[in-house]
mmCIF file of C-alpha atoms in Angstrom:
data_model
loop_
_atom_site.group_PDB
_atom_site.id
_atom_site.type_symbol
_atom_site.label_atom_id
_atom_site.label_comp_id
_atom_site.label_asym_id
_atom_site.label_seq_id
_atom_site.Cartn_x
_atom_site.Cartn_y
_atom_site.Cartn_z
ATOM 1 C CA UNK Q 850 54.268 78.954 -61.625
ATOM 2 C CA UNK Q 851 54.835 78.908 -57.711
ATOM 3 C CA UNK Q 852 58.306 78.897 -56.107
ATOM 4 C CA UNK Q 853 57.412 75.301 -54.359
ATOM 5 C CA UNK Q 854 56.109 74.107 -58.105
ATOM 6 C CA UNK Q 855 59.660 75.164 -59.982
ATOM 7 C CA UNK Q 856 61.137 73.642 -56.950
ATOM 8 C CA UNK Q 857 59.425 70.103 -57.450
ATOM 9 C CA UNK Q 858 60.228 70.077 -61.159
ATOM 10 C CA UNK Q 859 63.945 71.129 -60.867
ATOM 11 C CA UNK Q 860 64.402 68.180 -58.098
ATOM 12 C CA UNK Q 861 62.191 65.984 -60.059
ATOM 13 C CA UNK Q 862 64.756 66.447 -63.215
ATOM 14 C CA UNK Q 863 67.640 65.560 -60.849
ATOM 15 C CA UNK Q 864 66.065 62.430 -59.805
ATOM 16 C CA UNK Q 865 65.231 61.272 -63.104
ATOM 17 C CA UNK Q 866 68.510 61.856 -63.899
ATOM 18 C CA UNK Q 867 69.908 59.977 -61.406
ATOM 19 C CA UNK Q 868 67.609 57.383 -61.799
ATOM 20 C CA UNK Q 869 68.448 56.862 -65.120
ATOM 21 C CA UNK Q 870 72.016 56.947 -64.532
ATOM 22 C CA UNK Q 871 71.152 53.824 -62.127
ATOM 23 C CA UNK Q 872 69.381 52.127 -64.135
ATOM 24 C CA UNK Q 873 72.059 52.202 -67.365
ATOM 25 C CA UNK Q 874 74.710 51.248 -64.951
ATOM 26 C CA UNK Q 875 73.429 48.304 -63.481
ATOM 27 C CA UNK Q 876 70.342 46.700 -65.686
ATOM 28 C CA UNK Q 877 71.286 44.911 -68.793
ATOM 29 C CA UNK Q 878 69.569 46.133 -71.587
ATOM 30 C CA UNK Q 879 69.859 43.666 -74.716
ATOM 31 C CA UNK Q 880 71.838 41.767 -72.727
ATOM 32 C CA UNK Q 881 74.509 44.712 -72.463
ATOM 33 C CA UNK Q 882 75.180 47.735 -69.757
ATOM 34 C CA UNK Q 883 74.869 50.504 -71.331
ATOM 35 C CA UNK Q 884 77.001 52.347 -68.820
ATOM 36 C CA UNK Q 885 79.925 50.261 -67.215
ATOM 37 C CA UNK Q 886 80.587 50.832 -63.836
ATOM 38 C CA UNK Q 887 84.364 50.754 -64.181
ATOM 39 C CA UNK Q 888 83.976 53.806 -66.449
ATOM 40 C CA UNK Q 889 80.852 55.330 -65.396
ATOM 41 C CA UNK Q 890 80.220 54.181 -61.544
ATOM 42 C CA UNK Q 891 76.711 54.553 -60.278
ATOM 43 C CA UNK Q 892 74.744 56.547 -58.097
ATOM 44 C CA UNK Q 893 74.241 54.863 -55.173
ATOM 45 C CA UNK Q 894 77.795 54.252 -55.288
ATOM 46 C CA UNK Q 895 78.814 57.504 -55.564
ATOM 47 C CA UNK Q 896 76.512 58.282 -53.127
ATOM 48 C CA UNK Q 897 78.260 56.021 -50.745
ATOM 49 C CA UNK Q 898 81.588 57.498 -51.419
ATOM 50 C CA UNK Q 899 80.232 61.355 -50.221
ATOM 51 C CA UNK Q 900 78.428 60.199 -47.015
ATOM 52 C CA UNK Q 901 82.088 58.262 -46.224
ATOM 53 C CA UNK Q 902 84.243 61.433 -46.910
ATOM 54 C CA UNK Q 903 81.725 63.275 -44.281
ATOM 55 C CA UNK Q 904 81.314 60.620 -41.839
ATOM 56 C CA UNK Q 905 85.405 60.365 -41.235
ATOM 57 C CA UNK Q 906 85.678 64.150 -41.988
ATOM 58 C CA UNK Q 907 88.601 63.102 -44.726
ATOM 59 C CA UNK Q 908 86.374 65.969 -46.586
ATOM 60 C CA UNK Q 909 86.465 68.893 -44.498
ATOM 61 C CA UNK Q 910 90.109 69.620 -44.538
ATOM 62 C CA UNK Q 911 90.083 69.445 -48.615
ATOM 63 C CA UNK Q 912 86.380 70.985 -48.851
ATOM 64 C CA UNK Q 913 87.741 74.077 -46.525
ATOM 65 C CA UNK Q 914 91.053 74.654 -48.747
ATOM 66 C CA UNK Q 915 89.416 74.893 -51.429
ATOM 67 C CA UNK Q 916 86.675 77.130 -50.423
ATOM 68 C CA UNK Q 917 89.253 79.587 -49.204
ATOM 69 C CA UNK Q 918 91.079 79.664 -52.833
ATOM 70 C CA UNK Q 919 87.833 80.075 -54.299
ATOM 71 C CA UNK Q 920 86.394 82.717 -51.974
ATOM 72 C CA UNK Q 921 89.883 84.419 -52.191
ATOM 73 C CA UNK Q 922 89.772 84.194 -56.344
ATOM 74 C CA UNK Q 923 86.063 85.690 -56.586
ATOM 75 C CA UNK Q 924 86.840 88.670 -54.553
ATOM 76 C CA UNK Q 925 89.827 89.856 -55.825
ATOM 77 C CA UNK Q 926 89.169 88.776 -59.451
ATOM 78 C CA UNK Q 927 85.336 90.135 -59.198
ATOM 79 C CA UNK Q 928 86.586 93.936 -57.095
ATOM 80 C CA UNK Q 929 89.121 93.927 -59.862
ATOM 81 C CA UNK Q 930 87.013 93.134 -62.415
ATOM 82 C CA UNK Q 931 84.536 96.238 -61.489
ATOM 83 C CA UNK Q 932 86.831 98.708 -60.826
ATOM 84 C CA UNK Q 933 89.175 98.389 -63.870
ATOM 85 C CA UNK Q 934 85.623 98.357 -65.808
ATOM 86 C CA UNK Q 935 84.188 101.558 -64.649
ATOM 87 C CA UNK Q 936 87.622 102.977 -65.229
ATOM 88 C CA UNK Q 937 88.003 102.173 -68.756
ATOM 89 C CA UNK Q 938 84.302 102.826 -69.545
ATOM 90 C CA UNK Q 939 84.686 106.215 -67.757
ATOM 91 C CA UNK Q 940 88.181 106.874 -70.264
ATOM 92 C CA UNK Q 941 87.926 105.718 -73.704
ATOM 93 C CA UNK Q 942 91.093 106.996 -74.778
ATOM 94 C CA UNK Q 943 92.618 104.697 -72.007
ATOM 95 C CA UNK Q 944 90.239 102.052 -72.881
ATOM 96 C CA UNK Q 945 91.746 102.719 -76.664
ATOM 97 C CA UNK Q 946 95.171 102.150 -75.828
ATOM 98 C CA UNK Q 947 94.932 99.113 -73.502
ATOM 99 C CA UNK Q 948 92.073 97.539 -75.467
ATOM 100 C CA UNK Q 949 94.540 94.991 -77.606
ATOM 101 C CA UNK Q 950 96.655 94.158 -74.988
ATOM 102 C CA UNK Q 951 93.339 92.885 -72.435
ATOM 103 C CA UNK Q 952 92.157 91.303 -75.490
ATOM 104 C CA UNK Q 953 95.569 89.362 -76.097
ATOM 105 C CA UNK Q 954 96.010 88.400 -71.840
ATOM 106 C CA UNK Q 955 92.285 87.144 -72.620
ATOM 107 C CA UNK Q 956 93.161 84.921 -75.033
ATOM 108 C CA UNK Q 957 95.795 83.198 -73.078
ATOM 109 C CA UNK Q 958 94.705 79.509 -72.508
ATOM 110 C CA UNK Q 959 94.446 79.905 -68.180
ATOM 111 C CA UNK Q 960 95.749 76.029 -68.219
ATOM 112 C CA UNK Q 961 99.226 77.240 -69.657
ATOM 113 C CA UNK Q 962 99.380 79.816 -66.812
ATOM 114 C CA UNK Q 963 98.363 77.372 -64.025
ATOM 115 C CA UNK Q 964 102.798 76.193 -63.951
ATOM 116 C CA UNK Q 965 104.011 79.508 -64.326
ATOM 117 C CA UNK Q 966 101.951 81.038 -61.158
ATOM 118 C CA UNK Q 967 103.207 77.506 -59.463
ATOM 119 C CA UNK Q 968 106.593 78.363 -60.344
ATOM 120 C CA UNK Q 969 105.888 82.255 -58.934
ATOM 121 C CA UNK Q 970 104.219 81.530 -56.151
ATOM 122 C CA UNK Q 971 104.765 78.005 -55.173
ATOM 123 C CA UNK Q 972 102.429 75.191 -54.617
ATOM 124 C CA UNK Q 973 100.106 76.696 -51.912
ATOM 125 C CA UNK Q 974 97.137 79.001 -51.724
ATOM 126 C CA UNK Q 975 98.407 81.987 -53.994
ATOM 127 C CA UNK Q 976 98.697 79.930 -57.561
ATOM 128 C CA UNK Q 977 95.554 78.679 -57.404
ATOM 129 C CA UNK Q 978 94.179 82.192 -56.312
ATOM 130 C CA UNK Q 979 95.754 83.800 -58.719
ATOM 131 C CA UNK Q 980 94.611 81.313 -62.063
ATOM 132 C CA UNK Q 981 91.237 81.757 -60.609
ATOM 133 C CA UNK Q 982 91.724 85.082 -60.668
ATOM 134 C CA UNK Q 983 92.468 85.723 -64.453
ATOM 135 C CA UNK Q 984 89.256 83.437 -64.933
ATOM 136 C CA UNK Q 985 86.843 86.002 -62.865
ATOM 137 C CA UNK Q 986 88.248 89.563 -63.902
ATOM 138 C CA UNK Q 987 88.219 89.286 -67.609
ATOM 139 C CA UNK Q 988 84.146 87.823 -66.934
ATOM 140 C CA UNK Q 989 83.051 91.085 -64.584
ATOM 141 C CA UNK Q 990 85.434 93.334 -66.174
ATOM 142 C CA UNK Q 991 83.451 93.016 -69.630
ATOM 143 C CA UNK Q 992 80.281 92.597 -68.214
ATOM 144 C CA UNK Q 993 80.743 96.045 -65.730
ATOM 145 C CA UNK Q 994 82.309 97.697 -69.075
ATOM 146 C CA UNK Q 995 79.416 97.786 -71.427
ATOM 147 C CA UNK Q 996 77.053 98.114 -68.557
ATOM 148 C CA UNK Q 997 78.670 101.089 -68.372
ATOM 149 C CA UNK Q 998 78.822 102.196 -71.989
ATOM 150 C CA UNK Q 999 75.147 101.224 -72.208
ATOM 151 C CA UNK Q 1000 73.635 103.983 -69.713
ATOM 152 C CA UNK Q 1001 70.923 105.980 -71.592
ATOM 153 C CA UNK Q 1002 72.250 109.472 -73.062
ATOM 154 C CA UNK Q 1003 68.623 110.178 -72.061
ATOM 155 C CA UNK Q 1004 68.961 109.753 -68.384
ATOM 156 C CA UNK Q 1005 72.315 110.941 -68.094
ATOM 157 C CA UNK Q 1006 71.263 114.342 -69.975
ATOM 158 C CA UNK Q 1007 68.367 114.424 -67.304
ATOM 159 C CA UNK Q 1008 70.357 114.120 -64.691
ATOM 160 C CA UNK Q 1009 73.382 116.694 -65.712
ATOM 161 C CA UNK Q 1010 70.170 119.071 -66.210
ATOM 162 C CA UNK Q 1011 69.058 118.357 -62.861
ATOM 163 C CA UNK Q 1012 72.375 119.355 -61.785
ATOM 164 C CA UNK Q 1013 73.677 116.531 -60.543
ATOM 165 C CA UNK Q 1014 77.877 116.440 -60.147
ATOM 166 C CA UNK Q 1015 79.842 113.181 -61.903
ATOM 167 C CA UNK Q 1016 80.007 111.584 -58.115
ATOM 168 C CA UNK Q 1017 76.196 111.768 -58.142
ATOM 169 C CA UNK Q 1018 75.833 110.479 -61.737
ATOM 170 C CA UNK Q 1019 78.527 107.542 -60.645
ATOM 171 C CA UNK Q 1020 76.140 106.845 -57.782
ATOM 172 C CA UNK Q 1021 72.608 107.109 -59.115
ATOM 173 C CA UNK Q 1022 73.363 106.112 -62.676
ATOM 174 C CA UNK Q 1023 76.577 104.504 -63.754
ATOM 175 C CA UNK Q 1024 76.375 102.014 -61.000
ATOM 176 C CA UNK Q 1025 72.456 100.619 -61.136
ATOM 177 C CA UNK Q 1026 73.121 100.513 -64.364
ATOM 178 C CA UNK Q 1027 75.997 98.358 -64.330
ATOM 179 C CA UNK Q 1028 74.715 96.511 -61.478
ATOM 180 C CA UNK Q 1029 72.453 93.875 -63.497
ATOM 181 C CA UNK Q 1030 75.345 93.631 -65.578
ATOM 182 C CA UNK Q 1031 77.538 93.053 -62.808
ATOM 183 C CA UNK Q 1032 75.433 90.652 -60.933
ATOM 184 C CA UNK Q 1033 74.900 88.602 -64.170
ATOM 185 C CA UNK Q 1034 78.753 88.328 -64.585
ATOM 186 C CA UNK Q 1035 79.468 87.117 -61.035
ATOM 187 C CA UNK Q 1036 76.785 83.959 -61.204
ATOM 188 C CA UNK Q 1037 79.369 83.005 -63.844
ATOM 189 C CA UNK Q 1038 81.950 83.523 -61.816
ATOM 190 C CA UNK Q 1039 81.897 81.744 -59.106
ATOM 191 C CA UNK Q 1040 81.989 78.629 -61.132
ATOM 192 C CA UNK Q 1041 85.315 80.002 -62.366
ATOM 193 C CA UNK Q 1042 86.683 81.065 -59.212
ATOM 194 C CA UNK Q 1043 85.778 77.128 -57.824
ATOM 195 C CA UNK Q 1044 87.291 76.203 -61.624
ATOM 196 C CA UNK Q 1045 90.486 77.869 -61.586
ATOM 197 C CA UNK Q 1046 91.333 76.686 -57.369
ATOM 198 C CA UNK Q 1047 90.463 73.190 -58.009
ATOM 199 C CA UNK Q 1048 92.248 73.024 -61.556
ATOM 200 C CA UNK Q 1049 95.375 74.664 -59.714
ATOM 201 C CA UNK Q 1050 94.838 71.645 -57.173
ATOM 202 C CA UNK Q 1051 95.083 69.052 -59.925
ATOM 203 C CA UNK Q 1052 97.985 70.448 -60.969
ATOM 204 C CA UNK Q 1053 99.754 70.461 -58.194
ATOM 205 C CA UNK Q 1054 98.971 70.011 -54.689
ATOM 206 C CA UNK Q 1055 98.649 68.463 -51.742
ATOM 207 C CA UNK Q 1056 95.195 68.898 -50.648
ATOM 208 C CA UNK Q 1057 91.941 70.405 -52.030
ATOM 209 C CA UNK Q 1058 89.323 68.851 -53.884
ATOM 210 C CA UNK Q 1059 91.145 68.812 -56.957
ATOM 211 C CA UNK Q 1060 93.494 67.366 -55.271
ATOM 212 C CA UNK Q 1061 91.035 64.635 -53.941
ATOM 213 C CA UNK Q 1062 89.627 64.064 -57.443
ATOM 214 C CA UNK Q 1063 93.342 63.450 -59.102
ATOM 215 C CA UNK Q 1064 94.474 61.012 -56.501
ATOM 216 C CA UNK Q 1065 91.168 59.069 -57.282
ATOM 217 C CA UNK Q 1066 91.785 59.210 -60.848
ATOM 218 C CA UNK Q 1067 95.190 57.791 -59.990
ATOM 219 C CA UNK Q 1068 93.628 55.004 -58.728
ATOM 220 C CA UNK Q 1069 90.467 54.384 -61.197
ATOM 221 C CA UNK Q 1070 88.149 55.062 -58.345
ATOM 222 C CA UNK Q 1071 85.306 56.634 -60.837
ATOM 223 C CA UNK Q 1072 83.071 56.779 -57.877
ATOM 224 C CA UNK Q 1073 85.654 59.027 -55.983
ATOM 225 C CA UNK Q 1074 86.089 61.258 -59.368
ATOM 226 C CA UNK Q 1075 82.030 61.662 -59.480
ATOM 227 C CA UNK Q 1076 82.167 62.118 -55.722
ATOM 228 C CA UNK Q 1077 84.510 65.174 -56.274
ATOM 229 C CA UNK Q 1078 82.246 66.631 -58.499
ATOM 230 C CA UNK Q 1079 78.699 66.694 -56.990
ATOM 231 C CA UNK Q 1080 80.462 67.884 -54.227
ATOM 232 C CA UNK Q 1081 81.920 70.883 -55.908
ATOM 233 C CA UNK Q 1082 78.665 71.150 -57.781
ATOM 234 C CA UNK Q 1083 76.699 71.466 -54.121
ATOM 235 C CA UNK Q 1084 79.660 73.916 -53.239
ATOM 236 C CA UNK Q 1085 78.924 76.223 -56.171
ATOM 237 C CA UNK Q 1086 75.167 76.043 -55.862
ATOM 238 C CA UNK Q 1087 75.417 77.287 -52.073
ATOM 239 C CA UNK Q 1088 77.823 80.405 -53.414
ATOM 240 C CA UNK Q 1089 75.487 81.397 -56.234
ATOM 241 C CA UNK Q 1090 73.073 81.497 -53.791
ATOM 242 C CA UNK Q 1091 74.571 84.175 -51.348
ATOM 243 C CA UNK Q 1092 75.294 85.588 -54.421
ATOM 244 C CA UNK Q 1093 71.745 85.909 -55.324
ATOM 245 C CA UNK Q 1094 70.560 87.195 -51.613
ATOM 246 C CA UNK Q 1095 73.104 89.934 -51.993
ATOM 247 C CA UNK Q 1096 71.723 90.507 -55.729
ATOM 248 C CA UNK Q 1097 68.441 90.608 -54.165
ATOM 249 C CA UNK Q 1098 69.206 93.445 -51.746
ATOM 250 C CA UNK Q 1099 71.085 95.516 -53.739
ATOM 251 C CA UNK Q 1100 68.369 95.710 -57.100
ATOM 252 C CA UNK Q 1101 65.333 95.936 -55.723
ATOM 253 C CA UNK Q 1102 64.078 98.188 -57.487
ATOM 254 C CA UNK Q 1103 64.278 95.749 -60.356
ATOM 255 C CA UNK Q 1104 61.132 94.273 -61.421
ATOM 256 C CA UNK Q 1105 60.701 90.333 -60.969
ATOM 257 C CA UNK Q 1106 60.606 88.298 -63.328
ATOM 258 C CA UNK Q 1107 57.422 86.231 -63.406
ATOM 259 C CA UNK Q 1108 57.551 82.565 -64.575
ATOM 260 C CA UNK Q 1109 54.281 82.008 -66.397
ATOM 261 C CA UNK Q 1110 52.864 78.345 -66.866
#
Protein backbone atom coordinates (compact mmCIF):
# COMPACT_ATOMS: atom_id res chain seq x y z
CA UNK A 1 0.00 0.00 0.00
CA UNK A 2 1.43 3.52 -1.08
CA UNK A 3 1.98 6.40 1.38
CA UNK A 4 -0.67 8.66 -0.78
CA UNK A 5 -3.18 5.36 -0.64
CA UNK A 6 -2.96 5.02 3.49
CA UNK A 7 -3.24 8.70 3.31
CA UNK A 8 -6.68 8.71 1.35
CA UNK A 9 -8.12 5.99 3.56
CA UNK A 10 -7.09 7.53 6.97
CA UNK A 11 -8.78 11.02 5.73
CA UNK A 12 -11.52 9.14 4.14
CA UNK A 13 -12.32 7.50 7.80
CA UNK A 14 -12.29 11.04 9.27
CA UNK A 15 -14.77 12.25 6.88
CA UNK A 16 -17.08 9.53 7.25
CA UNK A 17 -16.88 10.12 10.62
CA UNK A 18 -17.70 13.44 10.53
CA UNK A 19 -20.21 12.96 8.16
CA UNK A 20 -21.97 10.75 10.16
CA UNK A 21 -21.72 12.79 13.14
CA UNK A 22 -23.68 15.45 10.83
CA UNK A 23 -25.99 13.56 9.75
CA UNK A 24 -27.18 12.03 13.47
CA UNK A 25 -27.19 15.53 14.70
CA UNK A 26 -29.34 17.17 12.43
CA UNK A 27 -31.61 14.51 10.27
CA UNK A 28 -34.46 12.94 12.05
CA UNK A 29 -34.36 9.44 11.86
CA UNK A 30 -37.83 7.79 12.94
CA UNK A 31 -38.87 10.96 13.57
CA UNK A 32 -36.08 11.37 16.39
CA UNK A 33 -32.27 12.91 16.44
CA UNK A 34 -30.30 10.54 17.29
CA UNK A 35 -27.67 12.96 18.52
CA UNK A 36 -29.03 16.28 20.12
CA UNK A 37 -27.23 19.20 19.45
CA UNK A 38 -27.49 20.61 22.96
CA UNK A 39 -25.52 17.53 24.08
CA UNK A 40 -23.67 16.52 21.12
CA UNK A 41 -23.26 19.83 18.79
CA UNK A 42 -22.39 19.20 15.20
CA UNK A 43 -19.69 19.48 12.91
CA UNK A 44 -20.13 22.25 10.97
CA UNK A 45 -20.79 23.94 14.10
CA UNK A 46 -17.90 23.07 15.71
CA UNK A 47 -16.22 23.82 12.80
CA UNK A 48 -17.44 27.33 12.99
CA UNK A 49 -16.37 27.75 16.52
CA UNK A 50 -12.33 26.86 15.51
CA UNK A 51 -12.16 29.11 12.39
CA UNK A 52 -13.70 32.04 15.00
CA UNK A 53 -11.06 31.36 17.78
CA UNK A 54 -8.32 31.82 14.79
CA UNK A 55 -9.85 34.56 12.96
CA UNK A 56 -9.92 36.96 16.33
CA UNK A 57 -6.70 35.19 17.56
CA UNK A 58 -8.75 34.55 21.10
CA UNK A 59 -6.77 31.06 20.37
CA UNK A 60 -3.28 31.86 20.14
CA UNK A 61 -2.67 33.20 23.55
CA UNK A 62 -4.38 29.85 25.14
CA UNK A 63 -2.99 27.50 22.20
CA UNK A 64 0.73 29.01 23.03
CA UNK A 65 0.38 28.43 27.00
CA UNK A 66 -0.39 25.39 26.66
CA UNK A 67 2.10 24.27 24.20
CA UNK A 68 4.80 25.60 26.46
CA UNK A 69 3.47 23.37 29.58
CA UNK A 70 3.34 20.57 27.33
CA UNK A 71 6.68 20.99 25.58
CA UNK A 72 8.13 21.78 29.10
CA UNK A 73 6.35 18.35 30.64
CA UNK A 74 7.69 16.01 27.68
CA UNK A 75 11.21 17.05 28.09
CA UNK A 76 11.78 16.92 31.50
CA UNK A 77 9.42 13.97 32.18
CA UNK A 78 10.82 12.03 28.88
CA UNK A 79 15.12 13.06 29.84
CA UNK A 80 14.03 11.88 33.23
CA UNK A 81 12.36 9.09 32.23
CA UNK A 82 15.61 7.73 30.19
CA UNK A 83 18.12 8.47 32.42
CA UNK A 84 16.64 7.08 35.70
CA UNK A 85 15.92 3.91 33.29
CA UNK A 86 19.34 3.17 32.11
CA UNK A 87 20.39 3.73 35.68
CA UNK A 88 18.30 1.23 37.30
CA UNK A 89 18.66 -1.28 34.42
CA UNK A 90 22.47 -0.75 34.65
CA UNK A 91 22.08 -1.51 38.92
CA UNK A 92 19.71 -4.10 39.87
CA UNK A 93 20.44 -4.02 43.38
CA UNK A 94 19.34 -0.27 43.21
CA UNK A 95 16.60 -1.17 40.96
CA UNK A 96 15.76 -3.87 43.96
CA UNK A 97 15.50 -1.47 46.59
CA UNK A 98 13.57 1.37 44.89
CA UNK A 99 11.41 -1.00 42.84
CA UNK A 100 8.21 -0.84 45.46
CA UNK A 101 8.40 2.55 46.14
CA UNK A 102 8.24 3.63 41.91
CA UNK A 103 5.63 1.10 41.80
CA UNK A 104 3.56 2.75 44.76
CA UNK A 105 4.28 6.81 43.26
CA UNK A 106 2.87 4.93 40.01
CA UNK A 107 -0.11 4.05 41.37
CA UNK A 108 -1.00 7.42 42.63
CA UNK A 109 -4.19 8.65 40.76
CA UNK A 110 -2.18 12.00 38.85
CA UNK A 111 -5.79 13.84 39.34
CA UNK A 112 -5.27 13.78 43.26
CA UNK A 113 -1.81 15.35 42.71
CA UNK A 114 -3.00 18.04 40.23
CA UNK A 115 -4.13 20.46 43.96
CA UNK A 116 -1.22 19.57 45.80
CA UNK A 117 1.43 20.79 42.94
CA UNK A 118 -1.22 23.93 42.75
CA UNK A 119 -0.81 24.41 46.30
CA UNK A 120 3.34 23.97 45.79
CA UNK A 121 3.75 25.79 43.04
CA UNK A 122 0.85 28.03 42.50
CA UNK A 123 -1.51 28.40 39.68
CA UNK A 124 0.94 29.12 36.77
CA UNK A 125 3.19 27.19 34.44
CA UNK A 126 5.07 24.87 37.04
CA UNK A 127 1.81 22.71 38.37
CA UNK A 128 0.76 21.87 35.26
CA UNK A 129 4.44 21.00 34.22
CA UNK A 130 5.00 19.15 36.89
CA UNK A 131 1.44 16.70 36.78
CA UNK A 132 2.45 16.26 33.24
CA UNK A 133 5.50 15.32 34.30
CA UNK A 134 4.65 12.29 36.61
CA UNK A 135 2.40 11.23 33.52
CA UNK A 136 5.59 11.03 30.98
CA UNK A 137 8.47 9.59 33.30
CA UNK A 138 6.81 6.59 34.72
CA UNK A 139 5.77 5.84 30.53
CA UNK A 140 9.69 6.22 29.18
CA UNK A 141 11.14 5.20 32.37
CA UNK A 142 9.56 1.55 31.93
CA UNK A 143 9.76 1.47 28.44
CA UNK A 144 13.88 2.59 28.47
CA UNK A 145 14.12 -0.06 31.52
CA UNK A 146 13.35 -3.32 29.90
CA UNK A 147 14.78 -2.09 26.68
CA UNK A 148 17.58 -2.21 28.58
CA UNK A 149 17.23 -5.53 30.38
CA UNK A 150 16.30 -7.01 27.00
CA UNK A 151 19.82 -6.53 25.13
CA UNK A 152 20.99 -9.96 23.82
CA UNK A 153 23.65 -11.76 26.23
CA UNK A 154 24.73 -12.77 22.70
CA UNK A 155 25.73 -9.41 21.44
CA UNK A 156 26.89 -8.09 24.54
CA UNK A 157 29.34 -11.25 24.97
CA UNK A 158 30.47 -10.34 21.31
CA UNK A 159 31.15 -7.18 21.98
CA UNK A 160 33.10 -7.55 25.57
CA UNK A 161 35.16 -10.18 23.32
CA UNK A 162 35.78 -7.65 20.84
CA UNK A 163 37.06 -5.62 23.55
CA UNK A 164 34.90 -3.07 23.71
CA UNK A 165 34.91 -0.85 27.30
CA UNK A 166 31.20 -0.35 29.19
CA UNK A 167 31.16 3.41 27.52
CA UNK A 168 31.37 1.64 24.14
CA UNK A 169 28.82 -1.08 25.04
CA UNK A 170 26.48 2.00 26.49
CA UNK A 171 26.95 3.56 23.06
CA UNK A 172 26.74 0.80 20.48
CA UNK A 173 24.46 -1.50 22.42
CA UNK A 174 22.52 -0.44 25.45
CA UNK A 175 21.26 2.60 23.71
CA UNK A 176 19.97 1.22 20.00
CA UNK A 177 18.64 -1.14 21.88
CA UNK A 178 16.62 0.88 24.06
CA UNK A 179 16.01 3.30 21.43
CA UNK A 180 12.84 1.50 19.74
CA UNK A 181 11.78 1.13 23.13
CA UNK A 182 12.27 4.60 23.88
CA UNK A 183 10.79 6.03 20.80
CA UNK A 184 7.67 3.79 21.26
CA UNK A 185 7.20 5.24 24.84
CA UNK A 186 7.42 8.91 23.82
CA UNK A 187 4.47 8.64 20.92
CA UNK A 188 2.55 7.90 24.13
CA UNK A 189 3.76 10.56 25.72
CA UNK A 190 3.14 13.39 24.26
CA UNK A 191 -0.51 12.78 24.60
CA UNK A 192 0.25 12.77 28.33
CA UNK A 193 2.41 15.64 28.47
CA UNK A 194 -0.70 17.71 26.39
CA UNK A 195 -3.01 15.53 29.12
CA UNK A 196 -1.50 16.42 32.27
CA UNK A 197 -1.01 20.70 31.11
CA UNK A 198 -4.48 20.95 29.96
CA UNK A 199 -6.00 18.84 32.96
CA UNK A 200 -3.83 21.21 35.32
CA UNK A 201 -5.65 24.10 33.27
CA UNK A 202 -9.10 22.78 34.13
CA UNK A 203 -8.24 22.73 37.41
CA UNK A 204 -7.21 25.82 37.88
CA UNK A 205 -6.28 28.54 35.67
CA UNK A 206 -6.59 31.36 33.92
CA UNK A 207 -5.73 30.60 30.45
CA UNK A 208 -4.81 27.51 28.37
CA UNK A 209 -6.91 25.33 26.49
CA UNK A 210 -8.14 23.59 29.36
CA UNK A 211 -8.87 26.51 30.52
CA UNK A 212 -10.86 27.45 27.29
CA UNK A 213 -12.70 24.10 27.34
CA UNK A 214 -13.95 24.57 31.23
CA UNK A 215 -15.23 28.05 30.76
CA UNK A 216 -17.28 26.58 27.76
CA UNK A 217 -18.51 23.84 29.78
CA UNK A 218 -19.54 26.54 32.23
CA UNK A 219 -21.62 27.83 29.82
CA UNK A 220 -23.09 24.58 27.88
CA UNK A 221 -21.35 25.70 24.77
CA UNK A 222 -20.79 21.84 23.51
CA UNK A 223 -19.51 23.27 20.33
CA UNK A 224 -16.75 25.24 22.28
CA UNK A 225 -15.97 21.87 24.44
CA UNK A 226 -15.58 19.84 20.92
CA UNK A 227 -13.74 22.88 19.61
CA UNK A 228 -11.15 22.44 22.48
CA UNK A 229 -10.61 19.10 21.61
CA UNK A 230 -9.93 18.76 17.83
CA UNK A 231 -7.81 21.44 18.51
CA UNK A 232 -5.69 19.69 21.03
CA UNK A 233 -6.11 16.60 18.92
CA UNK A 234 -4.40 18.67 15.73
CA UNK A 235 -1.84 19.90 18.47
CA UNK A 236 -0.81 16.36 19.41
CA UNK A 237 -0.81 15.01 15.89
CA UNK A 238 1.78 17.86 14.80
CA UNK A 239 4.12 16.77 18.06
CA UNK A 240 4.00 13.06 17.28
CA UNK A 241 5.05 13.99 14.15
CA UNK A 242 8.44 15.79 14.98
CA UNK A 243 8.57 13.08 17.13
CA UNK A 244 8.57 10.65 14.37
CA UNK A 245 11.19 12.79 12.04
CA UNK A 246 13.54 12.68 14.96
CA UNK A 247 12.68 8.77 15.34
CA UNK A 248 13.41 8.59 11.78
CA UNK A 249 16.94 9.99 12.00
CA UNK A 250 18.07 8.47 14.86
CA UNK A 251 17.02 4.41 13.82
CA UNK A 252 17.79 4.13 10.58
CA UNK A 253 19.23 1.36 10.57
CA UNK A 254 15.88 -0.13 11.48
CA UNK A 255 14.15 -1.91 8.82
CA UNK A 256 10.69 -0.41 7.55
CA UNK A 257 7.91 -1.73 8.05
CA UNK A 258 6.01 -2.52 4.85
CA UNK A 259 2.18 -2.21 4.79
CA UNK A 260 1.02 -4.99 2.49
CA UNK A 261 -2.53 -4.78 0.75
Amino acid sequence: MSRLTLLSLQVLVAVVALALWQFFATVPVFGKILLPPFFFSNPVDVFSEIVKWFSTGVIWKHLVITLWESILAFVIGSAAGILVGFWFARQPRVAAVFDPYVKMVNALPRVVLAPIFALWFGLGVWSKVALGVTLVFFIVFFNVYQGVKEVSTTVLDNGRMLGMSERQLMRHVYWPSALSWMFSSLHTSVGFAVVGAVVGEYLGAAAGLGYLIQQAEGVFDVAGVFAGMFVLSAFVILIDMAVTVVEKRLLVWRPTAVVRE
